[in-house]
CSV table of C-alpha atoms and ligand atoms in Angstrom, one decimal:
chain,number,residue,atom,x,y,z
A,1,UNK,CA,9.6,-30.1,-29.2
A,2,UNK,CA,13.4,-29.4,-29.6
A,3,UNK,CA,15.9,-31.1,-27.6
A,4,UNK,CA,19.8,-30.9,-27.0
A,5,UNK,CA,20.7,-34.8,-27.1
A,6,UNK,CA,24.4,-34.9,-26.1
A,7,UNK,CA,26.0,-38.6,-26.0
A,8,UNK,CA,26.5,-39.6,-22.3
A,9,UNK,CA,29.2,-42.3,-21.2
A,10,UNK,CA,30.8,-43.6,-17.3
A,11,UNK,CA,33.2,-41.6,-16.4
A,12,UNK,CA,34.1,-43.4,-12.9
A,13,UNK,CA,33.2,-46.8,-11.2
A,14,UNK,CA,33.4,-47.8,-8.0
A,15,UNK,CA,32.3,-50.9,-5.8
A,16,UNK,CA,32.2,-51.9,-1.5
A,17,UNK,CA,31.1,-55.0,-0.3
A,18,UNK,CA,30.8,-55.7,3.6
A,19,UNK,CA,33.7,-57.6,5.0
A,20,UNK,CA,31.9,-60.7,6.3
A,21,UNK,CA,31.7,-63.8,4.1
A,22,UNK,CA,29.4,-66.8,4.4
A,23,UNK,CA,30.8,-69.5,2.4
A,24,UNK,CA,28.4,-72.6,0.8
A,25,UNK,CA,30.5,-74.3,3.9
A,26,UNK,CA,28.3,-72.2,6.6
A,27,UNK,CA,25.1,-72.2,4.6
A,28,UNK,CA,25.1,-76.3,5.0
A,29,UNK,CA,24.8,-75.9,8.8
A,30,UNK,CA,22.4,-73.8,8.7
A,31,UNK,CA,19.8,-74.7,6.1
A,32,UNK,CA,19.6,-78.8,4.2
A,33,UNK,CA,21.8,-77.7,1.5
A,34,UNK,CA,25.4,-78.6,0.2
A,35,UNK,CA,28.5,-76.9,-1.3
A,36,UNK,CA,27.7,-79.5,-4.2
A,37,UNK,CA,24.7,-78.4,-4.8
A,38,UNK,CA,24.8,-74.5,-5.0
A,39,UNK,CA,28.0,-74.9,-6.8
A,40,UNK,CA,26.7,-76.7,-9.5
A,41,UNK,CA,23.2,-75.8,-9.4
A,42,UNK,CA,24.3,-71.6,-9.6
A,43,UNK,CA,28.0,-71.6,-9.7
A,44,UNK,CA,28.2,-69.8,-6.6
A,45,UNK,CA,30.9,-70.3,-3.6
A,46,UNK,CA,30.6,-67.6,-1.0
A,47,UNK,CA,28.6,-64.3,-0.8
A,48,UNK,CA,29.3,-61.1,1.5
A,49,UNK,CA,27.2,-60.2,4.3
A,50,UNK,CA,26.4,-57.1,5.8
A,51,UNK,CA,27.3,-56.6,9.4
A,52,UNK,CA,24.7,-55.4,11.8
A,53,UNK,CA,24.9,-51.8,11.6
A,54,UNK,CA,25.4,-51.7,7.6
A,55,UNK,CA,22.3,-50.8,5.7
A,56,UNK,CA,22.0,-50.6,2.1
A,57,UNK,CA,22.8,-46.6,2.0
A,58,UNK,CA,26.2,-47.6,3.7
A,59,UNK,CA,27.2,-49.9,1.3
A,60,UNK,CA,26.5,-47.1,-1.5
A,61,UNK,CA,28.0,-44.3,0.3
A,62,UNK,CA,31.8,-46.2,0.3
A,63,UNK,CA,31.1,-47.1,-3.6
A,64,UNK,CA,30.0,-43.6,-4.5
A,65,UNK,CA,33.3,-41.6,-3.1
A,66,UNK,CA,35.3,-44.3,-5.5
A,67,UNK,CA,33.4,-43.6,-8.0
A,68,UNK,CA,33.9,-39.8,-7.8
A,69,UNK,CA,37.2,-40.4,-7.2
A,70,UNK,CA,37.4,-42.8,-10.0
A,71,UNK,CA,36.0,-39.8,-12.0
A,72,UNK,CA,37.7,-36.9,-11.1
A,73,UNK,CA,35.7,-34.4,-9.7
A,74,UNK,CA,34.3,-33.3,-6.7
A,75,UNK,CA,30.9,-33.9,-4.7
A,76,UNK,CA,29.8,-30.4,-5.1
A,77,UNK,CA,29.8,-30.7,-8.8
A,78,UNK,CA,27.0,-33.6,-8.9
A,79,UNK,CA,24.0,-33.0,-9.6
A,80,UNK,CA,21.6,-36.0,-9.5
A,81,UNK,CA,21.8,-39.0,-7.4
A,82,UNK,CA,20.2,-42.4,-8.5
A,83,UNK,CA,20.1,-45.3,-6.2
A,84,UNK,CA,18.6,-48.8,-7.7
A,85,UNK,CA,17.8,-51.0,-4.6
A,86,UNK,CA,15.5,-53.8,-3.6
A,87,UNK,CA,17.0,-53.7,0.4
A,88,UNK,CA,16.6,-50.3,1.0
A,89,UNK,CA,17.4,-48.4,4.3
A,90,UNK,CA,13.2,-47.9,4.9
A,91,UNK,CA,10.7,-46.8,2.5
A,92,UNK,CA,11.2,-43.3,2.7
A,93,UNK,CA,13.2,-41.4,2.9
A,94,UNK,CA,14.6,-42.3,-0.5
A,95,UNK,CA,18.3,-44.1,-0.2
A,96,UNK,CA,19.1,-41.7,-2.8
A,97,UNK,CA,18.8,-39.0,0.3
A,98,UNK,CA,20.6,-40.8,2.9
A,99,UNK,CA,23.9,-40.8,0.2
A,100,UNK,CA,23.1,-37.2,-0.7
A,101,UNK,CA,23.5,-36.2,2.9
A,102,UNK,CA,26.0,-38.3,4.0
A,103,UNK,CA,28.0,-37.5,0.8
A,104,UNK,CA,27.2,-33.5,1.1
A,105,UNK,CA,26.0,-33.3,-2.4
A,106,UNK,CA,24.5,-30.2,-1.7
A,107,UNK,CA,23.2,-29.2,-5.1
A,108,UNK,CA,22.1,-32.8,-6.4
A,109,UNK,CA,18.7,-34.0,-6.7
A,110,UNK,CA,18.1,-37.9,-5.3
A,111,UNK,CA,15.6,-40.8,-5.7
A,112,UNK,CA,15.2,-44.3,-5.6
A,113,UNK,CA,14.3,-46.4,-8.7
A,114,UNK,CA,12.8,-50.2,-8.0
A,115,UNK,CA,13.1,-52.7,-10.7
A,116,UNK,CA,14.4,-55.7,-9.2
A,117,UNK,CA,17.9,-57.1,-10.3
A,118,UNK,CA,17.5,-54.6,-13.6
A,119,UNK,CA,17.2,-51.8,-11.5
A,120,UNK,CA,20.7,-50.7,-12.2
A,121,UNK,CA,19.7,-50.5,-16.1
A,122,UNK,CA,16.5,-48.5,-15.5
A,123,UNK,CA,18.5,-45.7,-12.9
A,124,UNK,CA,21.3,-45.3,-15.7
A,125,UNK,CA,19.0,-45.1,-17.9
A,126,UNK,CA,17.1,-42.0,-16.0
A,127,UNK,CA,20.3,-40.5,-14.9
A,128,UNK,CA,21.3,-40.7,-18.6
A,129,UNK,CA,18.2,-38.5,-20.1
A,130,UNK,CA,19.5,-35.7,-17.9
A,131,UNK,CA,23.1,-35.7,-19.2
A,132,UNK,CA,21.6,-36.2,-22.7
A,133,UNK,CA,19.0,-33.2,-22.7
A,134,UNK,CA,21.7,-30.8,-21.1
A,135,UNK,CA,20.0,-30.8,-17.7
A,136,UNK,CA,22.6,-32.5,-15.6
A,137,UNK,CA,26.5,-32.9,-16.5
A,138,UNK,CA,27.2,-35.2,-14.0
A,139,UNK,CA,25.1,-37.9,-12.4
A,140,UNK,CA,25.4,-40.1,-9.5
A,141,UNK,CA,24.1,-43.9,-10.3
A,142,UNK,CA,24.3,-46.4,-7.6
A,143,UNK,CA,22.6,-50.1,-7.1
A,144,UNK,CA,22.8,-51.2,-3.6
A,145,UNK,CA,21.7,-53.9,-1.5
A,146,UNK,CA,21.5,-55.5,1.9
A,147,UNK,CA,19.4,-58.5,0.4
A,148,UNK,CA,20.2,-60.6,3.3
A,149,UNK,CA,18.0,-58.8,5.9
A,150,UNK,CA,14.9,-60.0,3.4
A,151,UNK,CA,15.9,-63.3,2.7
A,152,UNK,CA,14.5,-66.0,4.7
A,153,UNK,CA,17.3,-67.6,6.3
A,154,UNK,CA,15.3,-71.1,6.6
A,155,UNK,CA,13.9,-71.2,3.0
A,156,UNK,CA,17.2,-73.3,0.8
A,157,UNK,CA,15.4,-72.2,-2.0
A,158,UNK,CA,16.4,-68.8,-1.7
A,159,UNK,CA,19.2,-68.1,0.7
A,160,UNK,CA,21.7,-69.8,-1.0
A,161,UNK,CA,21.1,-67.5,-4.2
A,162,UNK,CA,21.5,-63.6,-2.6
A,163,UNK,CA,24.9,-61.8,-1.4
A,164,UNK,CA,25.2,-57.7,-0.5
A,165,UNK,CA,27.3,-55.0,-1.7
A,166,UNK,CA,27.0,-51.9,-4.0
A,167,UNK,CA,28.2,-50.6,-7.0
A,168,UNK,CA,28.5,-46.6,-8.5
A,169,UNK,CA,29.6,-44.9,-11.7
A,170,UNK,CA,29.3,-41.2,-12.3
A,171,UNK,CA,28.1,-40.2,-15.6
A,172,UNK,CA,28.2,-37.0,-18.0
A,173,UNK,CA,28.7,-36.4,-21.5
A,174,UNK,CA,31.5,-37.9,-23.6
A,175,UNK,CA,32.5,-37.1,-27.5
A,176,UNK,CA,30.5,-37.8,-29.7
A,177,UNK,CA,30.3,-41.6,-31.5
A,178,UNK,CA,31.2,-43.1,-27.4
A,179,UNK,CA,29.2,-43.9,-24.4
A,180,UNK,CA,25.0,-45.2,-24.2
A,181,UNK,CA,24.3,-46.1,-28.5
A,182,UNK,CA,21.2,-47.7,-27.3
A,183,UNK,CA,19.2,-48.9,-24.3
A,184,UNK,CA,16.3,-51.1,-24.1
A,185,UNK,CA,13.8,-51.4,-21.1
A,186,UNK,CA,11.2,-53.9,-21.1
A,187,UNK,CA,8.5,-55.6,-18.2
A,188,UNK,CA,6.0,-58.2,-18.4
A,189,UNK,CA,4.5,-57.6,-14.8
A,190,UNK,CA,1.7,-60.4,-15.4
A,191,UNK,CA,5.1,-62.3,-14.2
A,192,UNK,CA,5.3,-60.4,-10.7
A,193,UNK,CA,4.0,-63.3,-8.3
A,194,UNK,CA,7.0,-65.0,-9.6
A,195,UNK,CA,9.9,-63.0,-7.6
A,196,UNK,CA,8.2,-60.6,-4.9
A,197,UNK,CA,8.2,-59.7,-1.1
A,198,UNK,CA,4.5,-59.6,-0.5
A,199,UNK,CA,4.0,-57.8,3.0
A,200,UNK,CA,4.7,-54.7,4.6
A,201,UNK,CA,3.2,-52.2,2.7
A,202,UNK,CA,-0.7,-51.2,1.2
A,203,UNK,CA,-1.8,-54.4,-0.2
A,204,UNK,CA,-0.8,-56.3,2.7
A,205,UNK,CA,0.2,-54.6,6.2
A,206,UNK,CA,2.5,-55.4,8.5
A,207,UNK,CA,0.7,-57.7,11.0
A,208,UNK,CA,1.5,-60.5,13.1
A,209,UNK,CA,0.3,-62.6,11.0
A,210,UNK,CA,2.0,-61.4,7.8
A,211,UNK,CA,5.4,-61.9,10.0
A,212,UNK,CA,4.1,-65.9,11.1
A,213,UNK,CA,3.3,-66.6,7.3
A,214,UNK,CA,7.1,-65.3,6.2
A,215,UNK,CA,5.7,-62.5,3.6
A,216,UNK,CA,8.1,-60.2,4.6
A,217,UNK,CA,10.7,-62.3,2.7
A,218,UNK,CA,11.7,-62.7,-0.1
A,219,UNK,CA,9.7,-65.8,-2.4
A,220,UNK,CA,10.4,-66.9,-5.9
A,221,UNK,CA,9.8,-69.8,-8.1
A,222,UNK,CA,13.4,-70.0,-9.7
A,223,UNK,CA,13.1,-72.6,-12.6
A,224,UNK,CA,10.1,-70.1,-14.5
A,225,UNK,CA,12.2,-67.2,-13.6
A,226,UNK,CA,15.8,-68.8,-15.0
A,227,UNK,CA,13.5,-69.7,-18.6
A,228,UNK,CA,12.6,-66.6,-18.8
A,229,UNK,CA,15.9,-65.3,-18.2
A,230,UNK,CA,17.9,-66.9,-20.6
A,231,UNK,CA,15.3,-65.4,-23.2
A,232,UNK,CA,15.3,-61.7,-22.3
A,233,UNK,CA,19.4,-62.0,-22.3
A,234,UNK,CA,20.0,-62.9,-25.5
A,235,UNK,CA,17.1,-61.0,-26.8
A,236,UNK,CA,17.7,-57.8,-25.1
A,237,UNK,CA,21.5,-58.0,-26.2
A,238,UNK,CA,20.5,-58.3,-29.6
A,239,UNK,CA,17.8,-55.9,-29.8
A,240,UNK,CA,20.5,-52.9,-28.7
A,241,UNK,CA,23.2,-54.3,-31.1
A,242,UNK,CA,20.6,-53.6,-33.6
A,243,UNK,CA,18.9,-50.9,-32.5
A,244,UNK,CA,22.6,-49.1,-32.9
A,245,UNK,CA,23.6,-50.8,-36.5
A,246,UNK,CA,25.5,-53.3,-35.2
A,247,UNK,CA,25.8,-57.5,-36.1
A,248,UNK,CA,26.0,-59.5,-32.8
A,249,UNK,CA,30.1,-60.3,-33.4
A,250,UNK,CA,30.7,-56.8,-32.9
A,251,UNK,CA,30.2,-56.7,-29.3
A,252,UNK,CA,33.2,-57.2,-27.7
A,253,UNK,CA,32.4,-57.8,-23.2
A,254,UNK,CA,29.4,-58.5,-21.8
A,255,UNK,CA,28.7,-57.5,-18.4
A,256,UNK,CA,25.7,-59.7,-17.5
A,257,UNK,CA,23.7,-59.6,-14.4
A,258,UNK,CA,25.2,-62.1,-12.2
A,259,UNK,CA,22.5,-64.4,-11.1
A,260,UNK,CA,23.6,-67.9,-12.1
A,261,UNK,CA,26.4,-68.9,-13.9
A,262,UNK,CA,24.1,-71.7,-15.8
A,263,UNK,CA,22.0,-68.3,-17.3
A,264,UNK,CA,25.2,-66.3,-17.8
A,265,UNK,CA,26.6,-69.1,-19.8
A,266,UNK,CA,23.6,-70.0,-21.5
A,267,UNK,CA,23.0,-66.7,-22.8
A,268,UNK,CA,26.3,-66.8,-24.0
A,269,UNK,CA,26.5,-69.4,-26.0
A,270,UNK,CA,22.9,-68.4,-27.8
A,271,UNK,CA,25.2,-65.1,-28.5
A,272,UNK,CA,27.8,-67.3,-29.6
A,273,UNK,CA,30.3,-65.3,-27.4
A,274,UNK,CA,33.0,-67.0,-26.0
A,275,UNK,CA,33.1,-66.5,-21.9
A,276,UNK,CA,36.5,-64.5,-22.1
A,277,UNK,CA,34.5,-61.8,-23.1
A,278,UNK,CA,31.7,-61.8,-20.2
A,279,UNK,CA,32.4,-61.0,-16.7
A,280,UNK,CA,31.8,-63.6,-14.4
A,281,UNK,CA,32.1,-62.9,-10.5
A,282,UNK,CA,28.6,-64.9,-9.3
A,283,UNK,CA,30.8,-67.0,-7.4
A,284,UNK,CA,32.4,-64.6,-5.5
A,285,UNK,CA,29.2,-63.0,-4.5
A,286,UNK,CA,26.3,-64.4,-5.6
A,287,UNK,CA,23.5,-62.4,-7.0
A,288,UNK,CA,23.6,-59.0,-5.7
A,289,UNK,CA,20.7,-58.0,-7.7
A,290,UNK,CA,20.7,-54.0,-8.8
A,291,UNK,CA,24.1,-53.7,-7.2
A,292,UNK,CA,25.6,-56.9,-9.7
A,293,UNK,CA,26.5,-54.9,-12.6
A,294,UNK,CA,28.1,-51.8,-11.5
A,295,UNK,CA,30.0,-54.7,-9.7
A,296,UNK,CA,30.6,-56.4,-12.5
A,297,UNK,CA,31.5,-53.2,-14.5
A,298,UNK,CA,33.8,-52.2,-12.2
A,299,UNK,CA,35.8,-55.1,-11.9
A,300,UNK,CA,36.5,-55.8,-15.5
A,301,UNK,CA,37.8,-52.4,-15.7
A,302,UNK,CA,39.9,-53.1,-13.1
A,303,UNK,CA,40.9,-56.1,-14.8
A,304,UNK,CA,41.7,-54.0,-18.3
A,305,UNK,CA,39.2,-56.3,-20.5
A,306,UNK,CA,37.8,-53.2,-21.2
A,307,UNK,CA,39.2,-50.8,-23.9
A,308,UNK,CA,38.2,-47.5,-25.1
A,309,UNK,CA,36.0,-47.9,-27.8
A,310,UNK,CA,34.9,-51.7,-27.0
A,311,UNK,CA,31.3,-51.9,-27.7
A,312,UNK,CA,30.2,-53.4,-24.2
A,313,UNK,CA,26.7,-54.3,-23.2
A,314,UNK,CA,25.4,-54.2,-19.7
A,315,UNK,CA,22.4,-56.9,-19.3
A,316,UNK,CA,19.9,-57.8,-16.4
A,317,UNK,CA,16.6,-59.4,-15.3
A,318,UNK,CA,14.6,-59.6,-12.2
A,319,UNK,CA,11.5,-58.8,-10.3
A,320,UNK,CA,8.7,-57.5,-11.8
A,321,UNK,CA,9.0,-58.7,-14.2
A,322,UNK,CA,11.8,-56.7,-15.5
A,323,UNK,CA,14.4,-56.4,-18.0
A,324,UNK,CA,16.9,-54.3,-19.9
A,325,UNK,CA,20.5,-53.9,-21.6
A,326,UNK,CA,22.2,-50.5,-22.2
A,327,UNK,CA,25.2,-50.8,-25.6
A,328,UNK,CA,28.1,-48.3,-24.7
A,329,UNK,CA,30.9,-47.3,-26.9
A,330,UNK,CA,33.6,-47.6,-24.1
A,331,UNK,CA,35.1,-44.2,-23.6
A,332,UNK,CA,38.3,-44.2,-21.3
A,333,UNK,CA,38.4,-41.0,-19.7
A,334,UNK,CA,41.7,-42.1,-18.2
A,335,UNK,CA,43.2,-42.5,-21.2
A,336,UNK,CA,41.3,-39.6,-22.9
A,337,UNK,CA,41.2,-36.2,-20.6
A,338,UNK,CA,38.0,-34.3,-22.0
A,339,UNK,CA,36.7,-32.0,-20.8
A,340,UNK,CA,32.8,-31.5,-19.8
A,341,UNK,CA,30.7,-29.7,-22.0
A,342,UNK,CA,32.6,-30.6,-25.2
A,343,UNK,CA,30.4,-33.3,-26.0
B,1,UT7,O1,18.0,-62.0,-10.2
B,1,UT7,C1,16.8,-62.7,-10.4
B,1,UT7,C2,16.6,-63.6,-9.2
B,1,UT7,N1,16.4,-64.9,-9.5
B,1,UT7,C3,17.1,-65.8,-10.3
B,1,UT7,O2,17.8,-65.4,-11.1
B,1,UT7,C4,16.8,-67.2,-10.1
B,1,UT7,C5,16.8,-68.0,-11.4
B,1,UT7,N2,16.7,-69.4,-11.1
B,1,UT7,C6,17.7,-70.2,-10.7
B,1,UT7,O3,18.8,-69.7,-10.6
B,1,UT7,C7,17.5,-71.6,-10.4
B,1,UT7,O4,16.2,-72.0,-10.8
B,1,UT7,C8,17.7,-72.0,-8.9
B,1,UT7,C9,19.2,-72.0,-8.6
B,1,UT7,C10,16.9,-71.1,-8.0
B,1,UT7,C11,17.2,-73.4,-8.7
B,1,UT7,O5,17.9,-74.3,-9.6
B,1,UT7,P1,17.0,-75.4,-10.4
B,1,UT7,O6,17.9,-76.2,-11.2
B,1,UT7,O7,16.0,-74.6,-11.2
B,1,UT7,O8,16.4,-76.2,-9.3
B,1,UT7,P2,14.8,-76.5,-8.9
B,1,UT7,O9,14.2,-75.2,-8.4
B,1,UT7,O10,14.2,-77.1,-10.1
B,1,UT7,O11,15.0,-77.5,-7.8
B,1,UT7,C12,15.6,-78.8,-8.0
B,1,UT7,C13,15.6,-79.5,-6.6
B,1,UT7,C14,14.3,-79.4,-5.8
B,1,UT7,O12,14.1,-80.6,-5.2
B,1,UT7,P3,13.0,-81.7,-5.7
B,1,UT7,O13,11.7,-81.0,-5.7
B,1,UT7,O14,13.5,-82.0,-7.2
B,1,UT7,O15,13.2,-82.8,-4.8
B,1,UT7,C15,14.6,-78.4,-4.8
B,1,UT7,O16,13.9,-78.5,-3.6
B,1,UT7,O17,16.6,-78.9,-5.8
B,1,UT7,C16,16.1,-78.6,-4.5
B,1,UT7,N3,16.7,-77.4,-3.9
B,1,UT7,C17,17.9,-77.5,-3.2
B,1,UT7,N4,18.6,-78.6,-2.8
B,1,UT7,C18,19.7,-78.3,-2.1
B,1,UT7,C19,16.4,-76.1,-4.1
B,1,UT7,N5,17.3,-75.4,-3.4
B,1,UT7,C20,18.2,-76.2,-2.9
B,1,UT7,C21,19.4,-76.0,-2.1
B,1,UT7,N6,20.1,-77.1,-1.7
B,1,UT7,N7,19.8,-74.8,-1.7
């Protein structure tokens, strides 16, 4: 089987989260907690909320037209939309649809990809094998959520951790030696009942007694899933440095899923990276799940701790179990016009 493999990088970021805040402050009179504890426990202050008429696919549609923007071309030129979200709008239609309408995308294909908090890694890495095989020159990937309409708002455990917002980079093809040098995917789903929202659907039908027993919220036991995040980080990071030929100090910003700043720092010093060069924004809005990378992404290119040809690695864990990193050779389109197709 022959097939055109073209390199694919970002070529645009861009980021919303709703205007609302709910601070540690507000959560203590609403739930027995303290600022105390959530700082220290997860390193998190304050979170955004969505307001009530924002949905998932709202929050995606503001960080989509920045990221086109961001990019440089126009909607009609897009030809595949990829939306990672645990929160979205309804089951079907796909989010993916709702931001291809709203947008007027009119040529681009769109769906959904569910992979908990590495749902971001999984939809770049889809939208990628388009650009790579020559099928799509410029792809739409999003993660989105509206986490807090699933989150138990009496369960401490829980709705301390989870903030909303939305993240979106376009992506197409890129000179050859930048952008993806290696991804890595992995699950262990014999870890599902660990992280999951057990109602609602096949298994387990919306009744009214699926709504008295809470299972249409969010549950997790967080001290197996923080062990076994701390692992997957620093394994998955090395496992791409490698995969591409590269020894561990060569990576230059990580861009970890944000989570907890006790895993974010822990996986840090196993890499022996100093935290200069990770992102690190779970205060500001807690753990955003699939959106929390593009996020991430976004704002430390904003920031300028990103230069072209930095070897960066995007990293994330979550439901499923799930995990995954993508190594990209930074390439600054601002910096370097190219034009698509000359990859
Ligand atoms: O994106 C993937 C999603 N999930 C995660 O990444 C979660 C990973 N896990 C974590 O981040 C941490 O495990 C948590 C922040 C969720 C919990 O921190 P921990 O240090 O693992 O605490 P713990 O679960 O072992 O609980 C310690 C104590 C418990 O009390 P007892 O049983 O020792 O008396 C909890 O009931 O802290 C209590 N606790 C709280 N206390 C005040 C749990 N939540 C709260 C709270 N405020 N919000």
């Amino acid at each position: 089987m022959s097939e055109r493999v073209l390199p694919v990088g970002i070529l645009g970021t861009g980021i919303y989260v709703p205007e609302r805040v709910l601070t540690n402050r507000d959560l203590e009179r609403m739930v027995d907690t303290s600022d105390e504890w959530i700082r220290t426990r997860t390193g998190i202050r304050e979170r955004h909320i969505v307001a009530d008429h924002e949905a998932a696919s709202d929050l995606a549609i503001l960080a989509a037209r920045q990221a086109i923007q961001d990019a440089g071309i126009s909607v009609e030129e897009i030809d595949l939309i990829v939306v990672a979200t645990n929160s979205p709008d309804m089951l079907f239609p796909a989010t993916a649809c709702l931001v291809q309408h709203a947008l007027g995308a009119k040529k681009a294909g769109a769906f959904d990809v569910q992979a908990g908090c590495t749902g971001f890694i999984y939809a770049l890495a889809c939208g990628g094998q388009f650009v790579a095989t020559g099928a799509a020159k410029a792809v739409l990937v999003i993660g989105t959520e509206a986490l807090s309409r699933l989150v138990n708002w009496q369960d401490r455990n829980t709705c301390v951790l989870f903030g909303d917002g939305a993240g979106a980079v376009v992506i197409g093809p890129v000179p050859e030696g930048y952008g993806i040098l290696a991804t890595r995917l992995g699950s262990e789903g014999a870890g599902g009942p660990l992280l999951s929202l057990p109602a609602g659907l096949s298994r387990c039908p919306a009744s009214p007694e699926t709504v008295a027993n809470n299972q249409h919220f969010i549950h997790m036991h967080g001290r197996e899933v923080f062990k076994f995040a701390v692992k997957v980080m620093e394994e998955s990071c090395l496992e791409v440095l490698q995969a591409a030929g590269l020894a561990p100090e060569q990576l230059d910003f990580l861009i970890p899923h944000q989570a907890n700043i006790r895993i974010i720092e822990a996986a840090a010093k196993r890499l022996d990276l100093p935290l200069e060069r990770v992102w690190i924004n779970v205060d500001r809005y807690g753990n955003t799940s699939a959106a929390s990378i593009p996020v991430a992404l976004h704002e430390a290119l904003q920031a300028g701790r990103i230069r072209d040809g930095d070897h960066v690695v995007l990293v994330a864990f979550g439901a499923g179990l799930t995990w995954g990193a993508t190594l990209l050779r930074w390439y600054d389109h601002h910096q370097q016009p190219f034009e698509k197709g000359d990859g």
